[in-house]
GROMACS .gro file of C-alpha atoms in nm:
model
  428
    1MET     CA    1   3.238 -10.380   0.755
    2MET     CA    2   2.874 -10.383   0.654
    3LYS     CA    3   2.839 -10.283   0.292
    4THR     CA    4   2.574 -10.033   0.182
    5ARG     CA    5   2.329 -10.202  -0.053
    6TYR     CA    6   2.227  -9.999  -0.360
    7ALA     CA    7   1.974 -10.046  -0.638
    8ILE     CA    8   1.962  -9.825  -0.948
    9VAL     CA    9   1.649  -9.721  -1.133
   10GLY     CA   10   1.715  -9.599  -1.487
   11THR     CA   11   2.000  -9.768  -1.677
   12GLY     CA   12   2.056  -9.508  -1.950
   13GLY     CA   13   2.369  -9.307  -2.013
   14ARG     CA   14   2.412  -9.161  -1.664
   15ALA     CA   15   2.370  -9.484  -1.466
   16GLU     CA   16   2.713  -9.625  -1.552
   17PHE     CA   17   2.877  -9.325  -1.386
   18PHE     CA   18   2.747  -9.460  -1.055
   19TYR     CA   19   2.746  -9.837  -1.091
   20GLY     CA   20   3.078  -9.849  -1.277
   21SER     CA   21   3.256  -9.668  -0.998
   22MET     CA   22   3.068  -9.855  -0.727
   23VAL     CA   23   3.165 -10.204  -0.846
   24LYS     CA   24   3.516 -10.110  -0.957
   25ASP     CA   25   3.648  -9.875  -0.688
   26PHE     CA   26   3.423  -9.918  -0.384
   27ARG     CA   27   3.353 -10.291  -0.351
   28ASP     CA   28   3.466 -10.284   0.012
   29THR     CA   29   3.193 -10.039   0.112
   30SER     CA   30   2.919 -10.073  -0.150
   31GLU     CA   31   2.719 -10.343  -0.323
   32LEU     CA   32   2.493 -10.320  -0.628
   33VAL     CA   33   2.200 -10.554  -0.564
   34ALA     CA   34   1.954 -10.478  -0.847
   35ILE     CA   35   1.870 -10.260  -1.145
   36CYS     CA   36   1.534 -10.132  -1.269
   37ASP     CA   37   1.427  -9.985  -1.604
   38ILE     CA   38   1.139  -9.972  -1.849
   39ASN     CA   39   1.356 -10.158  -2.102
   40GLN     CA   40   1.477 -10.516  -2.051
   41THR     CA   41   1.726 -10.499  -2.339
   42ARG     CA   42   1.896 -10.202  -2.177
   43MET     CA   43   1.916 -10.383  -1.844
   44ASN     CA   44   2.063 -10.690  -2.017
   45PHE     CA   45   2.327 -10.464  -2.174
   46THR     CA   46   2.403 -10.323  -1.828
   47ASN     CA   47   2.451 -10.673  -1.688
   48ASP     CA   48   2.685 -10.753  -1.978
   49LEU     CA   49   2.892 -10.447  -1.888
   50LEU     CA   50   2.897 -10.545  -1.521
   51ALA     CA   51   3.028 -10.890  -1.608
   52ASN     CA   52   3.263 -10.819  -1.899
   53LYS     CA   53   3.386 -10.465  -1.838
   54TYR     CA   54   3.386 -10.451  -1.459
   55GLU     CA   55   3.432 -10.821  -1.366
   56TYR     CA   56   3.128 -10.804  -1.141
   57HIS     CA   57   2.834 -11.042  -1.134
   58ALA     CA   58   2.500 -10.992  -1.306
   59VAL     CA   59   2.232 -10.851  -1.077
   60PRO     CA   60   1.856 -10.908  -1.071
   61THR     CA   61   1.657 -10.694  -1.314
   62TYR     CA   62   1.313 -10.545  -1.255
   63LYS     CA   63   1.084 -10.360  -1.494
   64ALA     CA   64   0.959 -10.018  -1.388
   65ASP     CA   65   0.623 -10.152  -1.268
   66GLN     CA   66   0.815 -10.389  -1.037
   67PHE     CA   67   1.004 -10.109  -0.858
   68GLU     CA   68   0.834 -10.166  -0.523
   69GLU     CA   69   0.874 -10.543  -0.560
   70MET     CA   70   1.248 -10.488  -0.617
   71ILE     CA   71   1.280 -10.298  -0.290
   72ARG     CA   72   1.087 -10.563  -0.096
   73ASN     CA   73   1.286 -10.849  -0.248
   74GLU     CA   74   1.639 -10.706  -0.256
   75LYS     CA   75   1.621 -10.482   0.053
   76PRO     CA   76   1.852 -10.202  -0.065
   77ASP     CA   77   1.962  -9.936   0.182
   78ALA     CA   78   1.953  -9.667  -0.084
   79ILE     CA   79   1.814  -9.614  -0.432
   80ILE     CA   80   2.009  -9.428  -0.702
   81VAL     CA   81   1.772  -9.248  -0.940
   82THR     CA   82   1.898  -9.189  -1.295
   83THR     CA   83   1.573  -9.198  -1.491
   84VAL     CA   84   1.420  -8.932  -1.717
   85ASP     CA   85   1.395  -8.617  -1.505
   86ARG     CA   86   1.015  -8.597  -1.499
   87THR     CA   87   0.998  -8.936  -1.322
   88HIS     CA   88   1.256  -8.861  -1.050
   89HIS     CA   89   0.991  -8.763  -0.797
   90THR     CA   90   0.798  -9.089  -0.848
   91TYR     CA   91   1.093  -9.309  -0.757
   92ILE     CA   92   1.229  -9.078  -0.488
   93ILE     CA   93   0.896  -9.075  -0.303
   94LYS     CA   94   0.825  -9.448  -0.343
   95ALA     CA   95   1.175  -9.537  -0.226
   96MET     CA   96   1.149  -9.321   0.085
   97GLU     CA   97   0.804  -9.453   0.169
   98LEU     CA   98   0.949  -9.805   0.155
   99GLY     CA   99   1.230  -9.715   0.395
  100CYS     CA  100   1.519  -9.629   0.160
  101ASP     CA  101   1.741  -9.325   0.142
  102VAL     CA  102   1.787  -9.182  -0.207
  103ILE     CA  103   2.067  -9.046  -0.422
  104SER     CA  104   1.924  -8.856  -0.717
  105GLU     CA  105   2.093  -8.740  -1.032
  106LYS     CA  106   2.035  -8.372  -1.096
  107PRO     CA  107   1.791  -8.209  -1.141
  108MET     CA  108   1.598  -8.328  -0.836
  109THR     CA  109   1.276  -8.279  -1.034
  110VAL     CA  110   1.132  -8.049  -1.303
  111ASP     CA  111   0.860  -7.826  -1.155
  112GLU     CA  112   0.737  -7.675  -0.831
  113GLU     CA  113   0.452  -7.925  -0.776
  114LYS     CA  114   0.681  -8.227  -0.795
  115CYS     CA  115   0.937  -8.046  -0.578
  116GLN     CA  116   0.671  -7.992  -0.310
  117GLU     CA  117   0.574  -8.360  -0.323
  118ILE     CA  118   0.937  -8.458  -0.259
  119LEU     CA  119   0.975  -8.212   0.029
  120ASP     CA  120   0.654  -8.340   0.186
  121ALA     CA  121   0.771  -8.702   0.153
  122ILE     CA  122   1.102  -8.624   0.324
  123LYS     CA  123   0.916  -8.464   0.614
  124ARG     CA  124   0.669  -8.753   0.629
  125THR     CA  125   0.923  -9.038   0.612
  126GLY     CA  126   1.234  -8.892   0.772
  127ARG     CA  127   1.450  -9.040   0.495
  128GLN     CA  128   1.750  -8.866   0.339
  129LEU     CA  129   1.782  -8.739  -0.017
  130ARG     CA  130   2.110  -8.637  -0.172
  131VAL     CA  131   2.150  -8.465  -0.511
  132THR     CA  132   2.472  -8.529  -0.704
  133PHE     CA  133   2.621  -8.191  -0.794
  134ASN     CA  134   2.962  -8.299  -0.923
  135TYR     CA  135   3.062  -7.946  -1.030
  136ARG     CA  136   3.090  -7.843  -0.663
  137TYR     CA  137   3.377  -8.090  -0.627
  138ALA     CA  138   3.583  -7.968  -0.924
  139PRO     CA  139   3.897  -7.806  -0.777
  140HIS     CA  140   3.852  -7.477  -0.964
  141ASN     CA  141   3.491  -7.441  -0.846
  142THR     CA  142   3.583  -7.532  -0.489
  143LYS     CA  143   3.861  -7.272  -0.508
  144ILE     CA  144   3.604  -6.999  -0.586
  145ARG     CA  145   3.411  -7.102  -0.276
  146GLU     CA  146   3.733  -7.085  -0.072
  147LEU     CA  147   3.828  -6.740  -0.202
  148ILE     CA  148   3.486  -6.598  -0.119
  149MET     CA  149   3.470  -6.767   0.222
  150ASP     CA  150   3.812  -6.624   0.307
  151GLY     CA  151   3.701  -6.270   0.220
  152THR     CA  152   3.939  -6.229  -0.074
  153ILE     CA  153   3.707  -5.982  -0.250
  154GLY     CA  154   3.494  -5.884   0.050
  155ASP     CA  155   3.116  -5.898   0.026
  156VAL     CA  156   2.997  -6.024  -0.314
  157HIS     CA  157   2.757  -5.784  -0.483
  158SER     CA  158   2.721  -5.923  -0.836
  159VAL     CA  159   2.805  -6.225  -1.052
  160HIS     CA  160   2.812  -6.253  -1.431
  161PHE     CA  161   2.798  -6.619  -1.537
  162GLU     CA  162   2.816  -6.721  -1.903
  163TRP     CA  163   2.788  -7.090  -1.996
  164LEU     CA  164   2.869  -7.211  -2.347
  165LEU     CA  165   2.749  -7.545  -2.484
  166ASN     CA  166   2.905  -7.628  -2.818
  167THR     CA  167   2.773  -7.784  -3.138
  168GLU     CA  168   2.852  -8.140  -3.017
  169HIS     CA  169   2.749  -8.147  -2.651
  170GLY     CA  170   2.494  -7.867  -2.678
  171ALA     CA  171   2.333  -8.026  -2.981
  172ASP     CA  172   2.298  -8.354  -2.792
  173TYR     CA  173   2.016  -8.217  -2.578
  174PHE     CA  174   1.816  -8.162  -2.897
  175ARG     CA  175   1.863  -8.519  -3.025
  176ARG     CA  176   1.715  -8.705  -2.728
  177TRP     CA  177   1.438  -8.695  -2.466
  178HIS     CA  178   1.554  -8.358  -2.332
  179ARG     CA  179   1.414  -8.188  -2.645
  180ASP     CA  180   1.063  -8.224  -2.498
  181LYS     CA  181   1.034  -7.970  -2.216
  182ARG     CA  182   0.793  -8.194  -2.027
  183ASN     CA  183   1.074  -8.444  -1.972
  184GLY     CA  184   1.341  -8.221  -1.820
  185GLY     CA  185   1.204  -7.872  -1.770
  186GLY     CA  186   1.424  -7.738  -2.050
  187LEU     CA  187   1.788  -7.645  -2.013
  188LEU     CA  188   1.710  -7.386  -1.743
  189VAL     CA  189   1.626  -7.680  -1.517
  190HIS     CA  190   1.813  -7.979  -1.660
  191LYS     CA  191   2.147  -7.812  -1.733
  192SER     CA  192   2.142  -7.480  -1.549
  193THR     CA  193   2.067  -7.654  -1.220
  194HIS     CA  194   2.446  -7.711  -1.207
  195HIS     CA  195   2.519  -7.343  -1.256
  196PHE     CA  196   2.253  -7.206  -1.023
  197ASP     CA  197   2.373  -7.449  -0.757
  198LEU     CA  198   2.730  -7.323  -0.799
  199VAL     CA  199   2.621  -6.964  -0.737
  200ASN     CA  200   2.423  -7.071  -0.427
  201PHE     CA  201   2.728  -7.270  -0.313
  202TRP     CA  202   2.981  -6.995  -0.382
  203LEU     CA  203   2.783  -6.716  -0.221
  204GLY     CA  204   2.629  -6.917   0.063
  205THR     CA  205   2.284  -6.780  -0.012
  206GLN     CA  206   1.953  -6.865  -0.182
  207PRO     CA  207   1.761  -6.713  -0.474
  208GLU     CA  208   1.487  -6.462  -0.399
  209THR     CA  209   1.358  -6.319  -0.730
  210VAL     CA  210   1.407  -6.447  -1.087
  211PHE     CA  211   1.341  -6.293  -1.428
  212ALA     CA  212   1.419  -6.473  -1.754
  213MET     CA  213   1.396  -6.449  -2.130
  214GLY     CA  214   1.470  -6.717  -2.388
  215ASP     CA  215   1.369  -6.888  -2.710
  216LEU     CA  216   1.452  -7.159  -2.962
  217MET     CA  217   1.666  -6.957  -3.203
  218PHE     CA  218   1.909  -7.202  -3.369
  219TYR     CA  219   1.785  -7.563  -3.351
  220GLY     CA  220   1.450  -7.681  -3.487
  221LYS     CA  221   1.319  -7.710  -3.843
  222ALA     CA  222   1.181  -7.356  -3.868
  223ASN     CA  223   1.515  -7.201  -3.777
  224ALA     CA  224   1.700  -7.424  -4.023
  225GLU     CA  225   1.456  -7.327  -4.299
  226LYS     CA  226   1.521  -6.959  -4.227
  227ARG     CA  227   1.892  -7.024  -4.290
  228GLY     CA  228   1.814  -7.184  -4.626
  229GLU     CA  229   1.832  -7.554  -4.536
  230THR     CA  230   1.629  -7.777  -4.766
  231LYS     CA  231   1.731  -8.133  -4.671
  232PHE     CA  232   1.574  -8.276  -4.356
  233TYR     CA  233   1.551  -8.616  -4.190
  234GLN     CA  234   1.379  -8.755  -3.880
  235ARG     CA  235   1.672  -8.958  -3.741
  236ALA     CA  236   2.036  -8.990  -3.833
  237THR     CA  237   2.123  -9.361  -3.826
  238GLY     CA  238   2.097  -9.508  -4.175
  239ASN     CA  239   1.988  -9.183  -4.340
  240GLU     CA  240   2.174  -9.054  -4.646
  241TYR     CA  241   2.115  -8.686  -4.569
  242ALA     CA  242   2.255  -8.733  -4.219
  243LYS     CA  243   2.590  -8.860  -4.349
  244GLU     CA  244   2.682  -8.505  -4.450
  245ASP     CA  245   2.540  -8.338  -4.139
  246PRO     CA  246   2.797  -8.246  -3.870
  247PHE     CA  247   2.511  -8.240  -3.617
  248ALA     CA  248   2.411  -8.602  -3.684
  249LEU     CA  249   2.475  -8.887  -3.439
  250GLN     CA  250   2.518  -9.233  -3.593
  251LEU     CA  251   2.426  -9.495  -3.333
  252ASP     CA  252   2.547  -9.792  -3.538
  253THR     CA  253   2.908  -9.668  -3.544
  254ASN     CA  254   2.949  -9.667  -3.165
  255ALA     CA  255   2.919 -10.004  -2.989
  256HIS     CA  256   2.812  -9.851  -2.658
  257LEU     CA  257   2.540  -9.632  -2.807
  258LYS     CA  258   2.424  -9.920  -3.023
  259GLY     CA  259   2.393 -10.159  -2.731
  260LEU     CA  260   2.234  -9.911  -2.495
  261TYR     CA  261   1.988  -9.748  -2.737
  262LEU     CA  262   1.968  -9.875  -3.096
  263ASP     CA  263   1.935 -10.242  -3.000
  264ALA     CA  264   1.677 -10.150  -2.734
  265GLU     CA  265   1.445  -9.949  -2.958
  266HIS     CA  266   1.212 -10.238  -3.030
  267GLU     CA  267   1.089 -10.233  -2.670
  268ASP     CA  268   1.001  -9.868  -2.611
  269GLY     CA  269   1.054  -9.688  -2.942
  270TYR     CA  270   1.301  -9.439  -2.798
  271GLN     CA  271   1.530  -9.289  -3.064
  272ARG     CA  272   1.855  -9.143  -2.932
  273ASP     CA  273   1.962  -8.992  -3.267
  274GLN     CA  274   1.680  -8.759  -3.369
  275SER     CA  275   1.759  -8.464  -3.596
  276VAL     CA  276   1.832  -8.142  -3.408
  277PHE     CA  277   1.667  -7.962  -3.699
  278GLY     CA  278   1.341  -8.150  -3.683
  279ASP     CA  279   0.998  -8.058  -3.553
  280GLY     CA  280   0.878  -8.128  -3.201
  281ILE     CA  281   1.148  -7.942  -3.007
  282SER     CA  282   0.992  -7.749  -2.718
  283ILE     CA  283   1.301  -7.635  -2.523
  284GLU     CA  284   1.498  -7.314  -2.561
  285ASP     CA  285   1.856  -7.295  -2.688
  286THR     CA  286   1.919  -6.926  -2.602
  287MET     CA  287   1.850  -6.801  -2.247
  288GLY     CA  288   1.922  -6.504  -2.026
  289VAL     CA  289   1.837  -6.485  -1.654
  290MET     CA  290   1.860  -6.226  -1.376
  291VAL     CA  291   1.847  -6.336  -1.012
  292ARG     CA  292   1.834  -6.138  -0.690
  293TYR     CA  293   1.957  -6.335  -0.390
  294LYS     CA  294   1.857  -6.316  -0.025
  295ASN     CA  295   2.191  -6.150   0.055
  296LYS     CA  296   2.103  -5.885  -0.211
  297ALA     CA  297   2.367  -6.003  -0.461
  298ILE     CA  298   2.264  -5.997  -0.829
  299LEU     CA  299   2.332  -6.264  -1.093
  300THR     CA  300   2.327  -6.208  -1.468
  301TYR     CA  301   2.338  -6.545  -1.645
  302SER     CA  302   2.336  -6.668  -2.002
  303LEU     CA  303   2.324  -7.012  -2.160
  304ASN     CA  304   2.365  -7.080  -2.532
  305ALA     CA  305   2.365  -7.431  -2.676
  306TYR     CA  306   2.526  -7.393  -3.024
  307LEU     CA  307   2.862  -7.221  -2.972
  308PRO     CA  308   3.210  -7.293  -3.113
  309TRP     CA  309   3.365  -7.397  -2.779
  310GLU     CA  310   3.254  -7.558  -2.454
  311GLY     CA  311   3.299  -7.405  -2.112
  312PHE     CA  312   3.219  -7.099  -1.905
  313ASN     CA  313   3.321  -6.752  -1.794
  314VAL     CA  314   3.247  -6.625  -1.443
  315ASN     CA  315   3.309  -6.273  -1.313
  316ILE     CA  316   3.242  -6.205  -0.944
  317ASN     CA  317   3.244  -5.849  -0.810
  318GLY     CA  318   3.286  -5.767  -0.442
  319SER     CA  319   3.352  -5.482  -0.203
  320LYS     CA  320   3.728  -5.547  -0.212
  321GLY     CA  321   3.785  -5.654  -0.572
  322ARG     CA  322   3.694  -5.896  -0.849
  323ILE     CA  323   3.746  -6.262  -0.944
  324GLU     CA  324   3.755  -6.375  -1.307
  325MET     CA  325   3.746  -6.744  -1.401
  326LYS     CA  326   3.757  -6.898  -1.749
  327VAL     CA  327   3.719  -7.272  -1.801
  328VAL     CA  328   3.737  -7.457  -2.133
  329GLU     CA  329   3.600  -7.812  -2.128
  330LYS     CA  330   3.637  -8.103  -2.368
  331SER     CA  331   3.339  -8.164  -2.589
  332TYR     CA  332   3.154  -8.494  -2.554
  333VAL     CA  333   2.838  -8.691  -2.630
  334ASN     CA  334   2.679  -8.869  -2.334
  335SER     CA  335   2.769  -9.241  -2.340
  336GLY     CA  336   2.963  -9.190  -2.660
  337GLY     CA  337   3.307  -9.236  -2.505
  338ASP     CA  338   3.512  -9.255  -2.186
  339LYS     CA  339   3.323  -9.124  -1.881
  340ALA     CA  340   3.640  -8.942  -1.770
  341ASP     CA  341   3.613  -8.721  -2.080
  342GLU     CA  342   3.272  -8.583  -1.983
  343GLY     CA  343   3.334  -8.223  -1.884
  344ALA     CA  344   3.710  -8.282  -1.857
  345LEU     CA  345   3.923  -7.969  -1.869
  346LYS     CA  346   4.127  -7.828  -2.156
  347ALA     CA  347   4.215  -7.500  -1.983
  348LYS     CA  348   4.135  -7.309  -1.664
  349THR     CA  349   4.240  -6.977  -1.511
  350ILE     CA  350   4.136  -6.784  -1.201
  351THR     CA  351   4.252  -6.425  -1.164
  352VAL     CA  352   4.197  -6.205  -0.859
  353PHE     CA  353   4.186  -5.828  -0.906
  354PRO     CA  354   4.222  -5.664  -0.563
  355MET     CA  355   4.081  -5.313  -0.542
  356PHE     CA  356   4.414  -5.140  -0.464
  357ALA     CA  357   4.678  -5.396  -0.559
  358ALA     CA  358   4.812  -5.578  -0.862
  359PRO     CA  359   4.606  -5.867  -1.004
  360TYR     CA  360   4.738  -6.220  -0.958
  361GLN     CA  361   4.675  -6.572  -1.087
  362VAL     CA  362   4.539  -6.824  -0.836
  363GLU     CA  363   4.702  -7.166  -0.822
  364ILE     CA  364   4.447  -7.441  -0.883
  365GLU     CA  365   4.485  -7.805  -0.788
  366GLU     CA  366   4.496  -8.035  -1.090
  367GLY     CA  367   4.184  -8.249  -1.091
  368VAL     CA  368   4.169  -8.586  -1.269
  369GLY     CA  369   3.851  -8.725  -1.422
  370GLY     CA  370   3.524  -8.599  -1.557
  371HIS     CA  371   3.360  -8.263  -1.490
  372GLY     CA  372   3.683  -8.084  -1.416
  373GLY     CA  373   3.806  -8.350  -1.176
  374GLY     CA  374   3.489  -8.330  -0.968
  375ASP     CA  375   3.351  -8.675  -1.056
  376PRO     CA  376   3.602  -8.892  -0.865
  377VAL     CA  377   3.580  -8.671  -0.555
  378LEU     CA  378   3.200  -8.684  -0.558
  379LEU     CA  379   3.197  -9.062  -0.602
  380LYS     CA  380   3.434  -9.111  -0.310
  381ASP     CA  381   3.213  -8.884  -0.102
  382ILE     CA  382   2.909  -9.099  -0.189
  383PHE     CA  383   3.046  -9.453  -0.173
  384ASP     CA  384   3.326  -9.418   0.083
  385LYS     CA  385   3.330  -9.271   0.429
  386PRO     CA  386   3.310  -8.893   0.375
  387SER     CA  387   3.584  -8.685   0.532
  388ASP     CA  388   3.537  -8.353   0.708
  389ASP     CA  389   3.466  -8.095   0.439
  390ARG     CA  390   3.518  -7.730   0.522
  391PHE     CA  391   3.323  -7.638   0.208
  392ASN     CA  392   3.019  -7.856   0.276
  393ARG     CA  393   3.001  -7.982  -0.082
  394ALA     CA  394   2.759  -8.270  -0.020
  395ALA     CA  395   2.426  -8.139  -0.151
  396SER     CA  396   2.107  -8.200   0.045
  397HIS     CA  397   1.748  -8.193  -0.076
  398VAL     CA  398   1.738  -7.825   0.019
  399ASP     CA  399   2.034  -7.757  -0.211
  400GLY     CA  400   1.867  -7.963  -0.481
  401ALA     CA  401   1.545  -7.769  -0.445
  402MET     CA  402   1.710  -7.427  -0.440
  403SER     CA  403   1.902  -7.495  -0.761
  404ILE     CA  404   1.600  -7.613  -0.961
  405LEU     CA  405   1.371  -7.346  -0.820
  406THR     CA  406   1.584  -7.081  -0.992
  407GLY     CA  407   1.529  -7.260  -1.324
  408ILE     CA  408   1.163  -7.335  -1.250
  409ALA     CA  409   1.105  -6.969  -1.167
  410GLY     CA  410   1.287  -6.886  -1.491
  411ASN     CA  411   1.046  -7.105  -1.687
  412ILE     CA  412   0.748  -6.934  -1.524
  413SER     CA  413   0.901  -6.597  -1.611
  414LEU     CA  414   0.948  -6.709  -1.973
  415ARG     CA  415   0.575  -6.786  -1.993
  416THR     CA  416   0.447  -6.479  -1.811
  417GLY     CA  417   0.706  -6.212  -1.883
  418GLN     CA  418   0.709  -6.128  -1.512
  419PRO     CA  419   0.964  -6.164  -1.229
  420VAL     CA  420   0.895  -6.460  -0.997
  421ALA     CA  421   0.936  -6.477  -0.619
  422VAL     CA  422   1.104  -6.809  -0.539
  423ASP     CA  423   0.966  -6.837  -0.182
  424LYS     CA  424   0.611  -6.851  -0.323
  425LEU     CA  425   0.678  -7.165  -0.527
  426VAL     CA  426   0.712  -7.422  -0.245
  427LYS     CA  427   0.688  -7.446   0.134
  428PHE     CA  428   0.975  -7.605   0.327
   0.00000   0.00000   0.00000
């Protein structure tokens, strides 16, 4: 069997999710041939992991300005993009123009202009782009799709979706590059792309009109000062004030974070452990969104990034009844522990309330692994021969675009105070 040759650009926290599984579980079908990053120390650390943790061989490394040279030299079939979100479009487009298909970490990109550039490149090159929405593959989320497809509650008219990020995972977005909205489009794009994609997936429709409100109301220095805080620091590692701060992340106490970030700082200056109560944060931590879909369903959505527990509540109302789902996830810090703990479940329930019958609990398959058991299923779908999937969980560039366009429209609405028509943002 001919193996599919992959190269990865961006060797930060998310990259290991892909290359670790590829070289451990899918060696018969897949081969990692090169890695690319702006930081040589980080790539060296990745090669150490490949050799010592995964018993694989070191692979050639290329700096970011050698990306095209890497493709010409190593001849990968596909590029996996796990860089900072604002650079996704650069590598996606270059890879396709050089004859490669692409697998992109979510979000596909961060604004409507970059989204249009990607769509144009796909049309121009004929290459394929896949976006990795692992939440689609979690058994409880797939079950919602199944219940709706099977007409359990009839035609869906409204969805209320509440996502809670806690003071460990939620805070993490305010410590690192995500805190600058230019890098990831804020949480309405970087994080909510998962949630907006789930609604598109569940309902089998696309967003039409979006209205949003939001602000930075908990994190940031000004908010901390309002609450009476008087001790501040720029970064946590090695700082005395940070030792008493439950929001602090100490890079020198975790070997993985130290090797991936602290030891690599001398090359690019990136600090992974910035104070969540510092200046320079330009993303929101409190958001509310309303969406009208093309099938006339309505979504009310909220995202808060400083709550006591991690997970989500979903209520779906239809012409024949209602579905309620509650999911509690384990808290985590990206790259701070076992990948299987990222988004792993602590509790889950789905209850159906038929219009004229007694409510009942829905049996849910037990998933194993990160993101509610969705990660292993997604990885098998990527690196192994995909099986027939009644639910069509593999996300295309259209799915990737439609999820981010809800968040992008939300960001425009935040700035203008007006509802935004999604179809006016890009042309397919």
